[in-house]
Amino acid sequence: MTTKSTKLPGLGKQYDITTRSGRHMSVVAHQDGRRFLGFYREDDPDACEATVPLDKEEAASLAEILAPGENPRLGTCEMEIDLVTVRIPMSGQSPFSGEPLGATRARTRTGASIVAVLRRTGAVPSPGPDFRLEAGDTLVAVGTREGVEELTRIIAGT
């Protein structure tokens, strides 16, 4: 099993876990104590199948249930990567307006991840690949400066 942690500036930390059987899941630990569990497809590690939001109390209860009696420390590695968080506005001119998020292939093409979509009706954390983007949305992306700049160009269609 491998565990990687990545700082998400302004949000918290993301922990990516790959089990010995090859399954990928992640935990996004927000600074305010909220947690989001993400489960990824076996055939596409970039495609999140489902997310489960947890408040502080729910996360603590789950941790207590999952923790082995001896609390062994599994191998982890800290990644010192200079990540940035940006908001990318979607205009009606974007080639992805009306398209599913998966059509952007954001993470595969740029290494940047779209971690939320802000819409007039509210925020959508951890949107799945089938989530339809609309003109007027604001995409919240995390990645290297180069990755999010490239993603901004891709979303704009330039």
mmCIF file with all atom_site columns, C-alpha atoms in Angstrom:
data_model
loop_
_atom_site.group_PDB
_atom_site.id
_atom_site.type_symbol
_atom_site.label_atom_id
_atom_site.label_alt_id
_atom_site.label_comp_id
_atom_site.label_asym_id
_atom_site.label_entity_id
_atom_site.label_seq_id
_atom_site.pdbx_PDB_ins_code
_atom_site.Cartn_x
_atom_site.Cartn_y
_atom_site.Cartn_z
_atom_site.occupancy
_atom_site.B_iso_or_equiv
_atom_site.pdbx_formal_charge
_atom_site.auth_seq_id
_atom_site.auth_comp_id
_atom_site.auth_asym_id
_atom_site.auth_atom_id
_atom_site.pdbx_PDB_model_num
ATOM 1   C CA . MET A 1 1   ? 0.000   0.000  0.000   1.00 0.00 ? 1   MET A CA 1
ATOM 2   C CA . THR A 1 2   ? 1.242   3.498  -0.772  1.00 0.00 ? 2   THR A CA 1
ATOM 3   C CA . THR A 1 3   ? 0.065   6.756  0.722   1.00 0.00 ? 3   THR A CA 1
ATOM 4   C CA . LYS A 1 4   ? 0.983   10.194 -0.615  1.00 0.00 ? 4   LYS A CA 1
ATOM 5   C CA . SER A 1 5   ? 0.036   13.514 0.905   1.00 0.00 ? 5   SER A CA 1
ATOM 6   C CA . THR A 1 6   ? -0.148  16.769 -1.000  1.00 0.00 ? 6   THR A CA 1
ATOM 7   C CA . LYS A 1 7   ? -0.688  20.243 0.430   1.00 0.00 ? 7   LYS A CA 1
ATOM 8   C CA . LEU A 1 8   ? -3.669  22.084 -1.080  1.00 0.00 ? 8   LEU A CA 1
ATOM 9   C CA . PRO A 1 9   ? -2.967  25.768 -0.460  1.00 0.00 ? 9   PRO A CA 1
ATOM 10  C CA . GLY A 1 10  ? -5.948  27.511 1.077   1.00 0.00 ? 10  GLY A CA 1
ATOM 11  C CA . LEU A 1 11  ? -7.886  24.234 1.433   1.00 0.00 ? 11  LEU A CA 1
ATOM 12  C CA . GLY A 1 12  ? -5.938  21.707 3.492   1.00 0.00 ? 12  GLY A CA 1
ATOM 13  C CA . LYS A 1 13  ? -4.294  18.450 2.442   1.00 0.00 ? 13  LYS A CA 1
ATOM 14  C CA . GLN A 1 14  ? -5.076  15.570 0.092   1.00 0.00 ? 14  GLN A CA 1
ATOM 15  C CA . TYR A 1 15  ? -4.077  12.026 0.944   1.00 0.00 ? 15  TYR A CA 1
ATOM 16  C CA . ASP A 1 16  ? -3.961  9.578  -1.974  1.00 0.00 ? 16  ASP A CA 1
ATOM 17  C CA . ILE A 1 17  ? -4.017  5.912  -1.081  1.00 0.00 ? 17  ILE A CA 1
ATOM 18  C CA . THR A 1 18  ? -3.371  3.017  -3.417  1.00 0.00 ? 18  THR A CA 1
ATOM 19  C CA . THR A 1 19  ? -4.177  -0.339 -1.862  1.00 0.00 ? 19  THR A CA 1
ATOM 20  C CA . ARG A 1 20  ? -2.118  -3.447 -2.415  1.00 0.00 ? 20  ARG A CA 1
ATOM 21  C CA . SER A 1 21  ? -4.831  -4.623 -4.800  1.00 0.00 ? 21  SER A CA 1
ATOM 22  C CA . GLY A 1 22  ? -4.370  -1.446 -6.879  1.00 0.00 ? 22  GLY A CA 1
ATOM 23  C CA . ARG A 1 23  ? -7.516  0.488  -5.846  1.00 0.00 ? 23  ARG A CA 1
ATOM 24  C CA . HIS A 1 24  ? -7.118  4.277  -5.605  1.00 0.00 ? 24  HIS A CA 1
ATOM 25  C CA . MET A 1 25  ? -8.939  6.433  -3.093  1.00 0.00 ? 25  MET A CA 1
ATOM 26  C CA . SER A 1 26  ? -8.297  9.822  -1.553  1.00 0.00 ? 26  SER A CA 1
ATOM 27  C CA . VAL A 1 27  ? -9.161  11.875 1.480   1.00 0.00 ? 27  VAL A CA 1
ATOM 28  C CA . VAL A 1 28  ? -9.275  15.655 1.186   1.00 0.00 ? 28  VAL A CA 1
ATOM 29  C CA . ALA A 1 29  ? -8.823  17.081 4.687   1.00 0.00 ? 29  ALA A CA 1
ATOM 30  C CA . HIS A 1 30  ? -10.083 20.665 4.787   1.00 0.00 ? 30  HIS A CA 1
ATOM 31  C CA . GLN A 1 31  ? -8.629  23.111 7.305   1.00 0.00 ? 31  GLN A CA 1
ATOM 32  C CA . ASP A 1 32  ? -12.040 23.467 8.988   1.00 0.00 ? 32  ASP A CA 1
ATOM 33  C CA . GLY A 1 33  ? -12.164 19.728 9.808   1.00 0.00 ? 33  GLY A CA 1
ATOM 34  C CA . ARG A 1 34  ? -14.428 18.572 6.974   1.00 0.00 ? 34  ARG A CA 1
ATOM 35  C CA . ARG A 1 35  ? -13.302 15.549 4.985   1.00 0.00 ? 35  ARG A CA 1
ATOM 36  C CA . PHE A 1 36  ? -14.196 14.227 1.551   1.00 0.00 ? 36  PHE A CA 1
ATOM 37  C CA . LEU A 1 37  ? -13.550 10.595 0.694   1.00 0.00 ? 37  LEU A CA 1
ATOM 38  C CA . GLY A 1 38  ? -13.042 9.950  -3.017  1.00 0.00 ? 38  GLY A CA 1
ATOM 39  C CA . PHE A 1 39  ? -13.194 6.554  -4.711  1.00 0.00 ? 39  PHE A CA 1
ATOM 40  C CA . TYR A 1 40  ? -11.675 6.117  -8.170  1.00 0.00 ? 40  TYR A CA 1
ATOM 41  C CA . ARG A 1 41  ? -12.374 3.744  -11.033 1.00 0.00 ? 41  ARG A CA 1
ATOM 42  C CA . GLU A 1 42  ? -10.021 0.796  -11.410 1.00 0.00 ? 42  GLU A CA 1
ATOM 43  C CA . ASP A 1 43  ? -9.658  1.326  -15.161 1.00 0.00 ? 43  ASP A CA 1
ATOM 44  C CA . ASP A 1 44  ? -9.089  5.117  -14.921 1.00 0.00 ? 44  ASP A CA 1
ATOM 45  C CA . PRO A 1 45  ? -7.367  6.465  -11.798 1.00 0.00 ? 45  PRO A CA 1
ATOM 46  C CA . ASP A 1 46  ? -8.358  10.023 -12.819 1.00 0.00 ? 46  ASP A CA 1
ATOM 47  C CA . ALA A 1 47  ? -12.109 9.235  -12.821 1.00 0.00 ? 47  ALA A CA 1
ATOM 48  C CA . CYS A 1 48  ? -13.709 9.676  -9.414  1.00 0.00 ? 48  CYS A CA 1
ATOM 49  C CA . GLU A 1 49  ? -16.663 7.284  -9.070  1.00 0.00 ? 49  GLU A CA 1
ATOM 50  C CA . ALA A 1 50  ? -18.056 8.681  -5.838  1.00 0.00 ? 50  ALA A CA 1
ATOM 51  C CA . THR A 1 51  ? -17.347 11.095 -3.020  1.00 0.00 ? 51  THR A CA 1
ATOM 52  C CA . VAL A 1 52  ? -18.547 11.039 0.559   1.00 0.00 ? 52  VAL A CA 1
ATOM 53  C CA . PRO A 1 53  ? -18.501 14.304 2.527   1.00 0.00 ? 53  PRO A CA 1
ATOM 54  C CA . LEU A 1 54  ? -17.922 13.970 6.286   1.00 0.00 ? 54  LEU A CA 1
ATOM 55  C CA . ASP A 1 55  ? -18.130 16.604 9.017   1.00 0.00 ? 55  ASP A CA 1
ATOM 56  C CA . LYS A 1 56  ? -15.620 16.605 11.919  1.00 0.00 ? 56  LYS A CA 1
ATOM 57  C CA . GLU A 1 57  ? -17.661 14.250 14.091  1.00 0.00 ? 57  GLU A CA 1
ATOM 58  C CA . GLU A 1 58  ? -18.354 11.794 11.260  1.00 0.00 ? 58  GLU A CA 1
ATOM 59  C CA . ALA A 1 59  ? -14.672 11.771 10.263  1.00 0.00 ? 59  ALA A CA 1
ATOM 60  C CA . ALA A 1 60  ? -13.600 11.134 13.877  1.00 0.00 ? 60  ALA A CA 1
ATOM 61  C CA . SER A 1 61  ? -16.086 8.247  14.210  1.00 0.00 ? 61  SER A CA 1
ATOM 62  C CA . LEU A 1 62  ? -14.924 6.661  10.970  1.00 0.00 ? 62  LEU A CA 1
ATOM 63  C CA . ALA A 1 63  ? -11.261 7.035  11.999  1.00 0.00 ? 63  ALA A CA 1
ATOM 64  C CA . GLU A 1 64  ? -11.995 5.349  15.310  1.00 0.00 ? 64  GLU A CA 1
ATOM 65  C CA . ILE A 1 65  ? -13.706 2.435  13.569  1.00 0.00 ? 65  ILE A CA 1
ATOM 66  C CA . LEU A 1 66  ? -10.935 2.012  10.984  1.00 0.00 ? 66  LEU A CA 1
ATOM 67  C CA . ALA A 1 67  ? -7.955  2.436  13.336  1.00 0.00 ? 67  ALA A CA 1
ATOM 68  C CA . PRO A 1 68  ? -6.275  -0.859 14.238  1.00 0.00 ? 68  PRO A CA 1
ATOM 69  C CA . GLY A 1 69  ? -5.782  -1.442 17.967  1.00 0.00 ? 69  GLY A CA 1
ATOM 70  C CA . GLU A 1 70  ? -2.048  -0.805 17.781  1.00 0.00 ? 70  GLU A CA 1
ATOM 71  C CA . ASN A 1 71  ? -2.259  2.122  15.313  1.00 0.00 ? 71  ASN A CA 1
ATOM 72  C CA . PRO A 1 72  ? 0.633   0.968  13.107  1.00 0.00 ? 72  PRO A CA 1
ATOM 73  C CA . ARG A 1 73  ? 2.190   3.740  11.040  1.00 0.00 ? 73  ARG A CA 1
ATOM 74  C CA . LEU A 1 74  ? 2.008   2.814  7.377   1.00 0.00 ? 74  LEU A CA 1
ATOM 75  C CA . GLY A 1 75  ? 4.601   4.113  4.941   1.00 0.00 ? 75  GLY A CA 1
ATOM 76  C CA . THR A 1 76  ? 3.830   7.675  3.888   1.00 0.00 ? 76  THR A CA 1
ATOM 77  C CA . CYS A 1 77  ? 5.754   10.180 1.855   1.00 0.00 ? 77  CYS A CA 1
ATOM 78  C CA . GLU A 1 78  ? 5.442   13.943 1.974   1.00 0.00 ? 78  GLU A CA 1
ATOM 79  C CA . MET A 1 79  ? 5.543   15.571 -1.399  1.00 0.00 ? 79  MET A CA 1
ATOM 80  C CA . GLU A 1 80  ? 7.007   19.041 -1.484  1.00 0.00 ? 80  GLU A CA 1
ATOM 81  C CA . ILE A 1 81  ? 5.334   20.351 -4.611  1.00 0.00 ? 81  ILE A CA 1
ATOM 82  C CA . ASP A 1 82  ? 4.620   24.006 -5.190  1.00 0.00 ? 82  ASP A CA 1
ATOM 83  C CA . LEU A 1 83  ? 0.852   23.838 -5.738  1.00 0.00 ? 83  LEU A CA 1
ATOM 84  C CA . VAL A 1 84  ? -1.525  26.697 -6.372  1.00 0.00 ? 84  VAL A CA 1
ATOM 85  C CA . THR A 1 85  ? -5.298  26.968 -6.215  1.00 0.00 ? 85  THR A CA 1
ATOM 86  C CA . VAL A 1 86  ? -7.000  29.052 -8.902  1.00 0.00 ? 86  VAL A CA 1
ATOM 87  C CA . ARG A 1 87  ? -10.521 29.925 -9.984  1.00 0.00 ? 87  ARG A CA 1
ATOM 88  C CA . ILE A 1 88  ? -11.152 29.555 -13.693 1.00 0.00 ? 88  ILE A CA 1
ATOM 89  C CA . PRO A 1 89  ? -14.264 31.289 -15.081 1.00 0.00 ? 89  PRO A CA 1
ATOM 90  C CA . MET A 1 90  ? -16.171 29.457 -17.825 1.00 0.00 ? 90  MET A CA 1
ATOM 91  C CA . SER A 1 91  ? -17.546 31.659 -20.553 1.00 0.00 ? 91  SER A CA 1
ATOM 92  C CA . GLY A 1 92  ? -20.134 30.700 -23.133 1.00 0.00 ? 92  GLY A CA 1
ATOM 93  C CA . GLN A 1 93  ? -17.236 30.600 -25.628 1.00 0.00 ? 93  GLN A CA 1
ATOM 94  C CA . SER A 1 94  ? -15.582 27.673 -23.847 1.00 0.00 ? 94  SER A CA 1
ATOM 95  C CA . PRO A 1 95  ? -15.533 24.469 -25.900 1.00 0.00 ? 95  PRO A CA 1
ATOM 96  C CA . PHE A 1 96  ? -16.600 22.666 -22.692 1.00 0.00 ? 96  PHE A CA 1
ATOM 97  C CA . SER A 1 97  ? -19.758 24.674 -21.996 1.00 0.00 ? 97  SER A CA 1
ATOM 98  C CA . GLY A 1 98  ? -22.556 22.092 -21.770 1.00 0.00 ? 98  GLY A CA 1
ATOM 99  C CA . GLU A 1 99  ? -20.056 19.210 -21.785 1.00 0.00 ? 99  GLU A CA 1
ATOM 100 C CA . PRO A 1 100 ? -19.295 16.736 -18.994 1.00 0.00 ? 100 PRO A CA 1
ATOM 101 C CA . LEU A 1 101 ? -16.290 17.548 -16.811 1.00 0.00 ? 101 LEU A CA 1
ATOM 102 C CA . GLY A 1 102 ? -14.592 14.326 -17.952 1.00 0.00 ? 102 GLY A CA 1
ATOM 103 C CA . ALA A 1 103 ? -14.395 15.701 -21.500 1.00 0.00 ? 103 ALA A CA 1
ATOM 104 C CA . THR A 1 104 ? -11.772 18.214 -20.323 1.00 0.00 ? 104 THR A CA 1
ATOM 105 C CA . ARG A 1 105 ? -9.374  15.402 -19.356 1.00 0.00 ? 105 ARG A CA 1
ATOM 106 C CA . ALA A 1 106 ? -7.894  18.087 -17.102 1.00 0.00 ? 106 ALA A CA 1
ATOM 107 C CA . ARG A 1 107 ? -5.713  15.929 -14.890 1.00 0.00 ? 107 ARG A CA 1
ATOM 108 C CA . THR A 1 108 ? -4.461  13.753 -17.735 1.00 0.00 ? 108 THR A CA 1
ATOM 109 C CA . ARG A 1 109 ? -3.614  16.738 -19.963 1.00 0.00 ? 109 ARG A CA 1
ATOM 110 C CA . THR A 1 110 ? -2.242  19.189 -17.382 1.00 0.00 ? 110 THR A CA 1
ATOM 111 C CA . GLY A 1 111 ? -1.698  17.428 -14.065 1.00 0.00 ? 111 GLY A CA 1
ATOM 112 C CA . ALA A 1 112 ? -4.124  19.942 -12.499 1.00 0.00 ? 112 ALA A CA 1
ATOM 113 C CA . SER A 1 113 ? -7.297  18.739 -10.792 1.00 0.00 ? 113 SER A CA 1
ATOM 114 C CA . ILE A 1 114 ? -10.694 20.430 -10.827 1.00 0.00 ? 114 ILE A CA 1
ATOM 115 C CA . VAL A 1 115 ? -11.655 20.058 -7.165  1.00 0.00 ? 115 VAL A CA 1
ATOM 116 C CA . ALA A 1 116 ? -14.907 22.054 -7.161  1.00 0.00 ? 116 ALA A CA 1
ATOM 117 C CA . VAL A 1 117 ? -17.314 23.938 -9.406  1.00 0.00 ? 117 VAL A CA 1
ATOM 118 C CA . LEU A 1 118 ? -18.868 27.157 -8.159  1.00 0.00 ? 118 LEU A CA 1
ATOM 119 C CA . ARG A 1 119 ? -22.289 27.853 -9.605  1.00 0.00 ? 119 ARG A CA 1
ATOM 120 C CA . ARG A 1 120 ? -24.935 30.479 -8.826  1.00 0.00 ? 120 ARG A CA 1
ATOM 121 C CA . THR A 1 121 ? -26.943 27.769 -7.071  1.00 0.00 ? 121 THR A CA 1
ATOM 122 C CA . GLY A 1 122 ? -24.004 26.755 -4.845  1.00 0.00 ? 122 GLY A CA 1
ATOM 123 C CA . ALA A 1 123 ? -20.688 24.948 -4.748  1.00 0.00 ? 123 ALA A CA 1
ATOM 124 C CA . VAL A 1 124 ? -20.224 21.405 -6.016  1.00 0.00 ? 124 VAL A CA 1
ATOM 125 C CA . PRO A 1 125 ? -17.203 19.829 -4.282  1.00 0.00 ? 125 PRO A CA 1
ATOM 126 C CA . SER A 1 126 ? -15.384 16.961 -5.991  1.00 0.00 ? 126 SER A CA 1
ATOM 127 C CA . PRO A 1 127 ? -17.565 16.878 -9.135  1.00 0.00 ? 127 PRO A CA 1
ATOM 128 C CA . GLY A 1 128 ? -17.527 13.580 -11.003 1.00 0.00 ? 128 GLY A CA 1
ATOM 129 C CA . PRO A 1 129 ? -16.638 13.120 -14.685 1.00 0.00 ? 129 PRO A CA 1
ATOM 130 C CA . ASP A 1 130 ? -20.346 13.142 -15.686 1.00 0.00 ? 130 ASP A CA 1
ATOM 131 C CA . PHE A 1 131 ? -20.978 16.562 -14.092 1.00 0.00 ? 131 PHE A CA 1
ATOM 132 C CA . ARG A 1 132 ? -22.118 18.973 -16.862 1.00 0.00 ? 132 ARG A CA 1
ATOM 133 C CA . LEU A 1 133 ? -20.288 22.287 -17.034 1.00 0.00 ? 133 LEU A CA 1
ATOM 134 C CA . GLU A 1 134 ? -22.234 25.455 -17.791 1.00 0.00 ? 134 GLU A CA 1
ATOM 135 C CA . ALA A 1 135 ? -21.339 28.953 -18.939 1.00 0.00 ? 135 ALA A CA 1
ATOM 136 C CA . GLY A 1 136 ? -21.013 31.098 -15.835 1.00 0.00 ? 136 GLY A CA 1
ATOM 137 C CA . ASP A 1 137 ? -19.463 28.303 -13.748 1.00 0.00 ? 137 ASP A CA 1
ATOM 138 C CA . THR A 1 138 ? -16.201 28.937 -11.960 1.00 0.00 ? 138 THR A CA 1
ATOM 139 C CA . LEU A 1 139 ? -13.874 25.951 -11.764 1.00 0.00 ? 139 LEU A CA 1
ATOM 140 C CA . VAL A 1 140 ? -11.637 25.607 -8.718  1.00 0.00 ? 140 VAL A CA 1
ATOM 141 C CA . ALA A 1 141 ? -8.413  23.903 -9.809  1.00 0.00 ? 141 ALA A CA 1
ATOM 142 C CA . VAL A 1 142 ? -5.334  22.778 -7.910  1.00 0.00 ? 142 VAL A CA 1
ATOM 143 C CA . GLY A 1 143 ? -1.992  22.031 -9.537  1.00 0.00 ? 143 GLY A CA 1
ATOM 144 C CA . THR A 1 144 ? 1.375   23.426 -10.414 1.00 0.00 ? 144 THR A CA 1
ATOM 145 C CA . ARG A 1 145 ? 1.390   26.978 -11.724 1.00 0.00 ? 145 ARG A CA 1
ATOM 146 C CA . GLU A 1 146 ? 2.167   25.674 -15.209 1.00 0.00 ? 146 GLU A CA 1
ATOM 147 C CA . GLY A 1 147 ? -0.592  23.053 -15.013 1.00 0.00 ? 147 GLY A CA 1
ATOM 148 C CA . VAL A 1 148 ? -3.337  25.473 -13.959 1.00 0.00 ? 148 VAL A CA 1
ATOM 149 C CA . GLU A 1 149 ? -2.221  28.028 -16.560 1.00 0.00 ? 149 GLU A CA 1
ATOM 150 C CA . GLU A 1 150 ? -2.513  25.357 -19.267 1.00 0.00 ? 150 GLU A CA 1
ATOM 151 C CA . LEU A 1 151 ? -5.892  24.271 -17.892 1.00 0.00 ? 151 LEU A CA 1
ATOM 152 C CA . THR A 1 152 ? -7.076  27.896 -18.009 1.00 0.00 ? 152 THR A CA 1
ATOM 153 C CA . ARG A 1 153 ? -6.116  28.050 -21.716 1.00 0.00 ? 153 ARG A CA 1
ATOM 154 C CA . ILE A 1 154 ? -7.844  24.725 -22.437 1.00 0.00 ? 154 ILE A CA 1
ATOM 155 C CA . ILE A 1 155 ? -11.076 25.786 -20.710 1.00 0.00 ? 155 ILE A CA 1
ATOM 156 C CA . ALA A 1 156 ? -11.027 29.109 -22.576 1.00 0.00 ? 156 ALA A CA 1
ATOM 157 C CA . GLY A 1 157 ? -10.427 27.320 -25.893 1.00 0.00 ? 157 GLY A CA 1
ATOM 158 C CA . THR A 1 158 ? -7.280  29.300 -26.682 1.00 0.00 ? 158 THR A CA 1
#
